[in-house]
PDB file of C-alpha atoms in Angstrom:
ATOM      1  CA  MET A  22     227.183  18.833  81.606  1.00  0.00           C
ATOM      2  CA  GLY A  23     224.950  21.891  81.850  1.00  0.00           C
ATOM      3  CA  ASN A  24     225.487  24.574  84.483  1.00  0.00           C
ATOM      4  CA  ALA A  25     222.089  23.866  86.033  1.00  0.00           C
ATOM      5  CA  MET A  26     222.966  20.203  86.593  1.00  0.00           C
ATOM      6  CA  ARG A  27     226.384  21.155  87.966  1.00  0.00           C
ATOM      7  CA  GLY A  28     224.680  23.515  90.389  1.00  0.00           C
ATOM      8  CA  VAL A  29     222.487  20.699  91.715  1.00  0.00           C
ATOM      9  CA  LEU A  30     225.345  18.232  92.007  1.00  0.00           C
ATOM     10  CA  ALA A  31     227.483  20.789  93.853  1.00  0.00           C
ATOM     11  CA  PHE A  32     225.166  20.416  96.851  1.00  0.00           C
ATOM     12  CA  ILE A  33     225.512  16.597  96.898  1.00  0.00           C
ATOM     13  CA  PRO A  34     228.748  15.523  98.642  1.00  0.00           C
ATOM     14  CA  SER A  35     228.733  11.914  97.440  1.00  0.00           C
ATOM     15  CA  GLU A  36     231.856  10.567  95.738  1.00  0.00           C
ATOM     16  CA  ARG A  37     229.944   9.846  92.544  1.00  0.00           C
ATOM     17  CA  CYS A  38     228.650  13.416  92.265  1.00  0.00           C
ATOM     18  CA  GLN A  39     232.144  14.781  92.883  1.00  0.00           C
ATOM     19  CA  ARG A  40     233.420  12.705  89.952  1.00  0.00           C
ATOM     20  CA  PHE A  41     230.757  14.289  87.741  1.00  0.00           C
ATOM     21  CA  LEU A  42     232.027  17.723  88.754  1.00  0.00           C
ATOM     22  CA  VAL A  43     235.778  17.213  88.608  1.00  0.00           C
ATOM     23  CA  GLY A  44     236.256  13.979  86.675  1.00  0.00           C
ATOM     24  CA  ASP A  45     238.241  10.941  87.751  1.00  0.00           C
ATOM     25  CA  LEU A  46     241.270  12.270  89.635  1.00  0.00           C
ATOM     26  CA  LYS A  47     243.471   9.211  89.486  1.00  0.00           C
ATOM     27  CA  GLU A  48     246.617  10.202  87.614  1.00  0.00           C
ATOM     28  CA  MET A  49     249.005  13.089  87.990  1.00  0.00           C
ATOM     29  CA  PRO A  50     248.590  15.489  85.013  1.00  0.00           C
ATOM     30  CA  LEU A  51     251.633  15.342  82.775  1.00  0.00           C
ATOM     31  CA  ASP A  52     252.194  19.091  83.013  1.00  0.00           C
ATOM     32  CA  ARG A  53     251.726  18.994  86.810  1.00  0.00           C
ATOM     33  CA  THR A  54     248.814  21.444  86.404  1.00  0.00           C
ATOM     34  CA  LEU A  55     245.270  20.804  87.602  1.00  0.00           C
ATOM     35  CA  ASP A  56     242.487  23.128  86.430  1.00  0.00           C
ATOM     36  CA  LEU A  57     239.198  22.803  88.325  1.00  0.00           C
ATOM     37  CA  SER A  58     237.927  26.275  87.482  1.00  0.00           C
ATOM     38  CA  SER A  59     234.230  26.989  86.831  1.00  0.00           C
ATOM     39  CA  ARG A  60     232.954  23.663  88.212  1.00  0.00           C
ATOM     40  CA  GLN A  61     230.559  25.214  90.768  1.00  0.00           C
ATOM     41  CA  LEU A  62     232.496  23.450  93.507  1.00  0.00           C
ATOM     42  CA  ARG A  63     231.517  24.124  97.119  1.00  0.00           C
ATOM     43  CA  GLN A  64     234.359  21.989  98.447  1.00  0.00           C
ATOM     44  CA  LEU A  65     237.663  20.849  97.035  1.00  0.00           C
ATOM     45  CA  PRO A  66     237.739  17.057  96.589  1.00  0.00           C
ATOM     46  CA  VAL A  67     240.434  15.555  98.802  1.00  0.00           C
ATOM     47  CA  ALA A  68     241.424  13.418  95.828  1.00  0.00           C
ATOM     48  CA  ALA A  69     242.945  16.547  94.277  1.00  0.00           C
ATOM     49  CA  CYS A  70     245.417  16.763  97.165  1.00  0.00           C
ATOM     50  CA  VAL A  71     247.162  13.435  96.552  1.00  0.00           C
ATOM     51  CA  PHE A  72     249.271  14.734  93.667  1.00  0.00           C
ATOM     52  CA  ASP A  73     252.274  15.826  95.720  1.00  0.00           C
ATOM     53  CA  GLU A  74     254.194  16.800  92.554  1.00  0.00           C
ATOM     54  CA  LEU A  75     251.526  19.307  91.501  1.00  0.00           C
ATOM     55  CA  VAL A  76     252.903  22.769  90.616  1.00  0.00           C
ATOM     56  CA  LYS A  77     249.782  24.702  89.542  1.00  0.00           C
ATOM     57  CA  LEU A  78     246.236  24.437  90.897  1.00  0.00           C
ATOM     58  CA  TYR A  79     243.420  26.531  89.422  1.00  0.00           C
ATOM     59  CA  LEU A  80     240.213  26.735  91.482  1.00  0.00           C
ATOM     60  CA  SER A  81     238.873  30.001  90.068  1.00  0.00           C
ATOM     61  CA  ASP A  82     235.187  30.769  89.590  1.00  0.00           C
ATOM     62  CA  ASN A  83     233.683  28.272  92.021  1.00  0.00           C
ATOM     63  CA  ASN A  84     231.690  28.585  95.256  1.00  0.00           C
ATOM     64  CA  LEU A  85     234.502  27.748  97.664  1.00  0.00           C
ATOM     65  CA  SER A  86     234.656  29.288 101.136  1.00  0.00           C
ATOM     66  CA  SER A  87     237.056  26.793 102.762  1.00  0.00           C
ATOM     67  CA  LEU A  88     239.781  24.306 101.830  1.00  0.00           C
ATOM     68  CA  PRO A  89     240.663  20.889 103.291  1.00  0.00           C
ATOM     69  CA  ASN A  90     243.731  20.491 105.498  1.00  0.00           C
ATOM     70  CA  GLU A  91     244.960  17.879 103.029  1.00  0.00           C
ATOM     71  CA  LEU A  92     245.947  20.748 100.712  1.00  0.00           C
ATOM     72  CA  ARG A  93     249.151  21.088 102.745  1.00  0.00           C
ATOM     73  CA  GLN A  94     250.353  17.852 101.083  1.00  0.00           C
ATOM     74  CA  LEU A  95     250.972  19.856  97.894  1.00  0.00           C
ATOM     75  CA  ARG A  96     254.352  21.044  99.110  1.00  0.00           C
ATOM     76  CA  LYS A  97     255.663  21.741  95.593  1.00  0.00           C
ATOM     77  CA  LEU A  98     252.723  23.919  94.600  1.00  0.00           C
ATOM     78  CA  GLN A  99     253.896  27.231  93.126  1.00  0.00           C
ATOM     79  CA  LEU A 100     250.648  28.734  91.795  1.00  0.00           C
ATOM     80  CA  LEU A 101     247.251  28.714  93.483  1.00  0.00           C
ATOM     81  CA  ALA A 102     244.258  30.486  91.905  1.00  0.00           C
ATOM     82  CA  LEU A 103     241.347  31.085  94.302  1.00  0.00           C
ATOM     83  CA  ASP A 104     239.859  34.141  92.613  1.00  0.00           C
ATOM     84  CA  PHE A 105     236.106  34.489  92.010  1.00  0.00           C
ATOM     85  CA  ASN A 106     235.039  32.402  94.997  1.00  0.00           C
ATOM     86  CA  CYS A 107     233.318  33.079  98.335  1.00  0.00           C
ATOM     87  CA  PHE A 108     236.224  33.315 100.791  1.00  0.00           C
ATOM     88  CA  GLU A 109     235.692  35.673 103.729  1.00  0.00           C
ATOM     89  CA  GLU A 110     238.947  34.518 105.324  1.00  0.00           C
ATOM     90  CA  LEU A 111     242.066  33.029 103.806  1.00  0.00           C
ATOM     91  CA  PRO A 112     242.242  29.362 104.844  1.00  0.00           C
ATOM     92  CA  ALA A 113     245.241  28.799 107.116  1.00  0.00           C
ATOM     93  CA  VAL A 114     246.291  25.769 105.092  1.00  0.00           C
ATOM     94  CA  VAL A 115     247.270  28.068 102.204  1.00  0.00           C
ATOM     95  CA  CYS A 116     250.018  29.487 104.415  1.00  0.00           C
ATOM     96  CA  ARG A 117     251.529  26.012 104.734  1.00  0.00           C
ATOM     97  CA  LEU A 118     252.557  25.733 101.085  1.00  0.00           C
ATOM     98  CA  PRO A 119     256.302  26.480 101.271  1.00  0.00           C
ATOM     99  CA  GLN A 120     256.968  26.836  97.514  1.00  0.00           C
ATOM    100  CA  LEU A 121     253.971  29.030  96.716  1.00  0.00           C
ATOM    101  CA  SER A 122     255.063  31.998  94.600  1.00  0.00           C
ATOM    102  CA  ILE A 123     251.828  33.160  92.913  1.00  0.00           C
ATOM    103  CA  LEU A 124     248.538  33.548  94.781  1.00  0.00           C
ATOM    104  CA  TYR A 125     245.335  34.835  93.177  1.00  0.00           C
ATOM    105  CA  LEU A 126     242.665  35.915  95.690  1.00  0.00           C
ATOM    106  CA  GLY A 127     240.770  38.537  93.724  1.00  0.00           C
ATOM    107  CA  ASN A 128     236.998  38.852  93.665  1.00  0.00           C
ATOM    108  CA  ASN A 129     236.286  37.273  97.041  1.00  0.00           C
ATOM    109  CA  ARG A 130     234.989  38.750 100.325  1.00  0.00           C
ATOM    110  CA  LEU A 131     238.264  39.134 102.190  1.00  0.00           C
ATOM    111  CA  TYR A 132     238.693  42.012 104.633  1.00  0.00           C
ATOM    112  CA  HIS A 133     241.891  40.913 106.415  1.00  0.00           C
ATOM    113  CA  LEU A 134     244.744  38.437 106.036  1.00  0.00           C
ATOM    114  CA  PRO A 135     246.161  36.080 108.698  1.00  0.00           C
ATOM    115  CA  ASN A 136     249.591  36.704 110.198  1.00  0.00           C
ATOM    116  CA  GLU A 137     250.567  33.249 108.985  1.00  0.00           C
ATOM    117  CA  LEU A 138     250.766  34.647 105.454  1.00  0.00           C
ATOM    118  CA  GLN A 139     254.281  35.846 106.270  1.00  0.00           C
ATOM    119  CA  GLU A 140     255.367  32.195 106.227  1.00  0.00           C
ATOM    120  CA  LEU A 141     255.109  32.287 102.420  1.00  0.00           C
ATOM    121  CA  LYS A 142     258.670  33.485 101.932  1.00  0.00           C
ATOM    122  CA  GLU A 143     258.715  32.572  98.220  1.00  0.00           C
ATOM    123  CA  LEU A 144     255.582  34.555  97.356  1.00  0.00           C
ATOM    124  CA  ASN A 145     256.326  37.080  94.606  1.00  0.00           C
ATOM    125  CA  THR A 146     252.853  37.787  93.139  1.00  0.00           C
ATOM    126  CA  LEU A 147     249.755  38.552  95.212  1.00  0.00           C
ATOM    127  CA  TRP A 148     246.405  39.556  93.724  1.00  0.00           C
ATOM    128  CA  LEU A 149     243.806  40.885  96.181  1.00  0.00           C
ATOM    129  CA  GLU A 150     241.713  43.060  93.884  1.00  0.00           C
ATOM    130  CA  THR A 151     237.954  43.501  94.364  1.00  0.00           C
ATOM    131  CA  ASN A 152     237.660  42.382  97.967  1.00  0.00           C
ATOM    132  CA  CYS A 153     236.482  44.169 101.131  1.00  0.00           C
ATOM    133  CA  PHE A 154     239.711  45.639 102.523  1.00  0.00           C
ATOM    134  CA  THR A 155     239.248  49.011 104.234  1.00  0.00           C
ATOM    135  CA  VAL A 156     242.733  48.922 105.785  1.00  0.00           C
ATOM    136  CA  PHE A 157     245.951  47.857 104.099  1.00  0.00           C
ATOM    137  CA  PRO A 158     246.820  44.311 105.311  1.00  0.00           C
ATOM    138  CA  ASN A 159     250.131  44.954 107.098  1.00  0.00           C
ATOM    139  CA  VAL A 160     251.225  41.321 106.940  1.00  0.00           C
ATOM    140  CA  VAL A 161     251.938  41.954 103.247  1.00  0.00           C
ATOM    141  CA  CYS A 162     254.935  44.011 104.403  1.00  0.00           C
ATOM    142  CA  GLU A 163     256.443  40.776 105.751  1.00  0.00           C
ATOM    143  CA  LEU A 164     256.752  39.150 102.308  1.00  0.00           C
ATOM    144  CA  PRO A 165     260.403  39.811 101.380  1.00  0.00           C
ATOM    145  CA  ASN A 166     260.252  38.489  97.803  1.00  0.00           C
ATOM    146  CA  LEU A 167     257.020  40.177  96.734  1.00  0.00           C
ATOM    147  CA  LYS A 168     257.379  41.746  93.279  1.00  0.00           C
ATOM    148  CA  THR A 169     253.771  42.385  92.216  1.00  0.00           C
ATOM    149  CA  LEU A 170     250.932  43.535  94.495  1.00  0.00           C
ATOM    150  CA  HIS A 171     247.411  44.082  93.177  1.00  0.00           C
ATOM    151  CA  LEU A 172     245.041  45.701  95.702  1.00  0.00           C
ATOM    152  CA  GLY A 173     242.753  47.484  93.262  1.00  0.00           C
ATOM    153  CA  TYR A 174     239.071  48.077  93.885  1.00  0.00           C
ATOM    154  CA  ASN A 175     238.995  47.879  97.651  1.00  0.00           C
ATOM    155  CA  GLN A 176     238.364  50.752 100.093  1.00  0.00           C
ATOM    156  CA  ILE A 177     241.899  51.509 101.256  1.00  0.00           C
ATOM    157  CA  ARG A 178     242.631  55.104 102.316  1.00  0.00           C
ATOM    158  CA  CYS A 179     246.378  55.011 102.988  1.00  0.00           C
ATOM    159  CA  LEU A 180     249.483  52.824 102.855  1.00  0.00           C
ATOM    160  CA  PRO A 181     251.738  51.972 105.824  1.00  0.00           C
ATOM    161  CA  TYR A 182     255.311  53.218 105.984  1.00  0.00           C
ATOM    162  CA  GLU A 183     256.428  49.598 106.501  1.00  0.00           C
ATOM    163  CA  LEU A 184     255.699  48.949 102.827  1.00  0.00           C
ATOM    164  CA  ASN A 185     259.093  50.530 102.191  1.00  0.00           C
ATOM    165  CA  SER A 186     260.730  47.335 103.456  1.00  0.00           C
ATOM    166  CA  LEU A 187     259.622  45.442 100.317  1.00  0.00           C
ATOM    167  CA  GLU A 188     262.770  46.081  98.313  1.00  0.00           C
ATOM    168  CA  GLU A 189     261.818  43.532  95.633  1.00  0.00           C
ATOM    169  CA  LEU A 190     258.447  45.159  94.893  1.00  0.00           C
ATOM    170  CA  ARG A 191     258.336  46.375  91.286  1.00  0.00           C
ATOM    171  CA  SER A 192     254.645  47.006  90.585  1.00  0.00           C
ATOM    172  CA  ILE A 193     251.790  48.124  92.814  1.00  0.00           C
ATOM    173  CA  TRP A 194     248.218  48.379  91.554  1.00  0.00           C
ATOM    174  CA  LEU A 195     245.858  50.509  93.685  1.00  0.00           C
ATOM    175  CA  ALA A 196     243.139  51.591  91.262  1.00  0.00           C
ATOM    176  CA  GLY A 197     239.616  52.100  92.570  1.00  0.00           C
ATOM    177  CA  ASN A 198     240.425  52.759  96.231  1.00  0.00           C
ATOM    178  CA  GLU A 199     239.815  55.740  98.545  1.00  0.00           C
ATOM    179  CA  LEU A 200     243.236  57.423  98.438  1.00  0.00           C
ATOM    180  CA  THR A 201     242.936  61.188  98.908  1.00  0.00           C
ATOM    181  CA  GLU A 202     246.668  61.845  98.570  1.00  0.00           C
ATOM    182  CA  PHE A 203     249.521  60.168  96.767  1.00  0.00           C
ATOM    183  CA  PRO A 204     250.905  57.669  99.326  1.00  0.00           C
ATOM    184  CA  PRO A 205     254.093  59.244 100.788  1.00  0.00           C
ATOM    185  CA  VAL A 206     255.772  55.872 101.254  1.00  0.00           C
ATOM    186  CA  LEU A 207     255.806  55.320  97.480  1.00  0.00           C
ATOM    187  CA  LEU A 208     258.040  58.391  97.123  1.00  0.00           C
ATOM    188  CA  GLU A 209     260.782  56.475  98.925  1.00  0.00           C
ATOM    189  CA  MET A 210     260.480  53.288  96.864  1.00  0.00           C
ATOM    190  CA  HIS A 211     262.991  54.062  94.113  1.00  0.00           C
ATOM    191  CA  PHE A 212     262.865  50.522  92.713  1.00  0.00           C
ATOM    192  CA  LEU A 213     259.169  50.637  91.723  1.00  0.00           C
ATOM    193  CA  ALA A 214     258.613  50.283  87.968  1.00  0.00           C
ATOM    194  CA  VAL A 215     254.798  50.530  87.847  1.00  0.00           C
ATOM    195  CA  ILE A 216     252.478  52.621  90.044  1.00  0.00           C
ATOM    196  CA  ASP A 217     248.731  52.532  89.405  1.00  0.00           C
ATOM    197  CA  VAL A 218     246.527  54.927  91.397  1.00  0.00           C
ATOM    198  CA  ASP A 219     243.779  55.245  88.791  1.00  0.00           C
ATOM    199  CA  ARG A 220     240.240  56.007  90.011  1.00  0.00           C
ATOM    200  CA  ASN A 221     241.048  57.353  93.450  1.00  0.00           C
ATOM    201  CA  LYS A 222     240.423  60.777  95.037  1.00  0.00           C
ATOM    202  CA  ILE A 223     243.857  62.337  94.732  1.00  0.00           C
ATOM    203  CA  HIS A 224     243.766  66.126  94.219  1.00  0.00           C
ATOM    204  CA  SER A 225     247.465  66.850  93.714  1.00  0.00           C
ATOM    205  CA  PHE A 226     250.505  64.839  92.687  1.00  0.00           C
ATOM    206  CA  PRO A 227     254.090  65.315  93.902  1.00  0.00           C
ATOM    207  CA  THR A 228     257.019  64.968  91.546  1.00  0.00           C
ATOM    208  CA  LEU A 229     258.082  61.416  90.799  1.00  0.00           C
ATOM    209  CA  ALA A 230     261.126  62.424  88.776  1.00  0.00           C
ATOM    210  CA  HIS A 231     263.503  61.062  91.427  1.00  0.00           C
ATOM    211  CA  LEU A 232     262.138  57.490  91.160  1.00  0.00           C
ATOM    212  CA  GLN A 233     264.889  56.062  88.988  1.00  0.00           C
ATOM    213  CA  GLY A 234     263.255  52.703  88.329  1.00  0.00           C
ATOM    214  CA  LEU A 235     259.845  54.076  87.342  1.00  0.00           C
ATOM    215  CA  LYS A 236     258.583  53.138  83.874  1.00  0.00           C
ATOM    216  CA  LEU A 237     254.808  53.637  84.090  1.00  0.00           C
ATOM    217  CA  VAL A 238     252.480  55.682  86.293  1.00  0.00           C
ATOM    218  CA  ILE A 239     248.688  55.489  85.879  1.00  0.00           C
ATOM    219  CA  TYR A 240     246.794  58.317  87.573  1.00  0.00           C
ATOM    220  CA  ASP A 241     243.687  58.803  85.408  1.00  0.00           C
ATOM    221  CA  HIS A 242     240.198  59.437  86.845  1.00  0.00           C
ATOM    222  CA  ASN A 243     241.384  61.445  89.849  1.00  0.00           C
ATOM    223  CA  PRO A 244     240.141  64.983  90.672  1.00  0.00           C
ATOM    224  CA  CYS A 245     243.710  66.236  90.299  1.00  0.00           C
ATOM    225  CA  VAL A 246     244.907  69.702  89.287  1.00  0.00           C
ATOM    226  CA  ASN A 247     248.233  68.468  87.933  1.00  0.00           C
ATOM    227  CA  ALA A 248     249.978  65.444  86.524  1.00  0.00           C
ATOM    228  CA  PRO A 249     252.948  63.939  88.348  1.00  0.00           C
ATOM    229  CA  MET A 250     256.289  65.093  86.982  1.00  0.00           C
ATOM    230  CA  VAL A 251     258.390  62.134  85.878  1.00  0.00           C
ATOM    231  CA  ALA A 252     261.849  61.486  84.490  1.00  0.00           C
ATOM    232  CA  GLU A 253     262.464  61.252  80.762  1.00  0.00           C
ATOM    233  CA  GLY A 254     261.200  58.000  79.257  1.00  0.00           C
ATOM    234  CA  VAL A 255     258.580  57.326  81.909  1.00  0.00           C
ATOM    235  CA  ARG A 256     255.100  56.763  80.495  1.00  0.00           C
ATOM    236  CA  ARG A 257     252.156  58.580  82.093  1.00  0.00           C
ATOM    237  CA  VAL A 258     248.501  57.579  81.686  1.00  0.00           C
ATOM    238  CA  GLY A 259     246.076  60.324  82.659  1.00  0.00           C
ATOM    239  CA  ARG A 260     245.196  63.961  82.093  1.00  0.00           C
ATOM    240  CA  TRP A 261     248.076  66.088  80.722  1.00  0.00           C
ATOM    241  CA  ALA A 262     250.047  62.895  80.075  1.00  0.00           C
ATOM    242  CA  ASP A 263     251.179  64.132  76.655  1.00  0.00           C
ATOM    243  CA  CYS A 264     252.013  67.658  77.833  1.00  0.00           C
ATOM    244  CA  SER A 265     255.448  68.906  78.792  1.00  0.00           C
ATOM    245  CA  ASP A 266     255.753  70.266  82.318  1.00  0.00           C
ATOM    246  CA  ASP A 267     255.578  73.867  80.972  1.00  0.00           C
ATOM    247  CA  GLU A 268     252.497  73.069  78.863  1.00  0.00           C
ATOM    248  CA  GLN A 269     250.896  71.429  81.860  1.00  0.00           C
ATOM    249  CA  GLU A 270     251.430  74.558  83.979  1.00  0.00           C
ATOM    250  CA  ASP A 271     249.790  76.660  81.232  1.00  0.00           C
ATOM    251  CA  GLU A 272     246.812  74.306  81.082  1.00  0.00           C
ATOM    252  CA  VAL A 273     246.429  74.353  84.868  1.00  0.00           C
ATOM    253  CA  SER A 274     246.590  78.170  84.902  1.00  0.00           C
ATOM    254  CA  LYS A 275     243.885  78.363  82.229  1.00  0.00           C
ATOM    255  CA  ALA A 276     241.732  75.933  84.181  1.00  0.00           C
ATOM    256  CA  LYS A 277     242.075  78.068  87.298  1.00  0.00           C
ATOM    257  CA  VAL A 278     241.055  81.194  85.363  1.00  0.00           C
ATOM    258  CA  ILE A 279     237.990  79.412  83.995  1.00  0.00           C
ATOM    259  CA  GLU A 280     237.028  78.388  87.524  1.00  0.00           C
ATOM    260  CA  ILE A 281     237.475  81.923  88.901  1.00  0.00           C
ATOM    261  CA  GLU A 282     235.536  83.775  86.185  1.00  0.00           C
ATOM    262  CA  PRO A 283     232.099  82.262  86.999  1.00  0.00           C
ATOM    263  CA  GLU A 284     232.687  83.142  90.664  1.00  0.00           C
ATOM    264  CA  MET A 285     233.397  86.771  89.667  1.00  0.00           C
ATOM    265  CA  GLU A 286     230.209  86.883  87.615  1.00  0.00           C
ATOM    266  CA  LEU A 287     228.216  85.666  90.589  1.00  0.00           C
ATOM    267  CA  ASN A 288     229.696  88.406  92.765  1.00  0.00           C
ATOM    268  CA  ILE A 289     228.730  91.204  90.349  1.00  0.00           C
TER     269      ILE A 289
END
């Protein structure tokens, strides 16, 4: 079926048109996975919510802005992909999926998260990239098993100290935000393995050598005057990444001289 025809049928709520878009949902998929991505759906057919043994549900790249309450029947669901849709708010029914461990919400229009999100005690992976967050959603700090947090390409300026309570967090992705300094709370999170602050507005980096679990730090595309110092074996991605600390200091000194000389010429 062509995309143009799908687009027309998406506006027609009849049962027959829904079957054209999603097929005949009569039997539980053998792999307990249902992929309804890229169907131009404006609503999730309730028929998709009868498979109470379903483990993975992909609804990416549609036109969804709400979900039916019947979704709560999928009590064994572990992965839910809602990225590339039209959500301005996270539907409350998502927070009633007790086994949910992976939640993709990237590329929507979200600017806050409901307090009910903290009910997802099994959640370990949360993707919120490319949304409309201007403030870090504090309810994320109430997710005790969170291991991966992706908040890239929002408009966040700082991180809350409460983030330190996420002792299971191993990777945090913050590229493309509005950070003007390296978040102080991250300096206390010794268990982090990956820190990504690419494409922010950070001018200076503190030493990260004391972060014993760190394996990768990405800091490229910042207006920084130094690279973060790291322990042996930690990979850096950014300016001066391949320099030793002494070589980096030499490079920074040369850069400062180059900046001063034009100013001296102007004063002559």
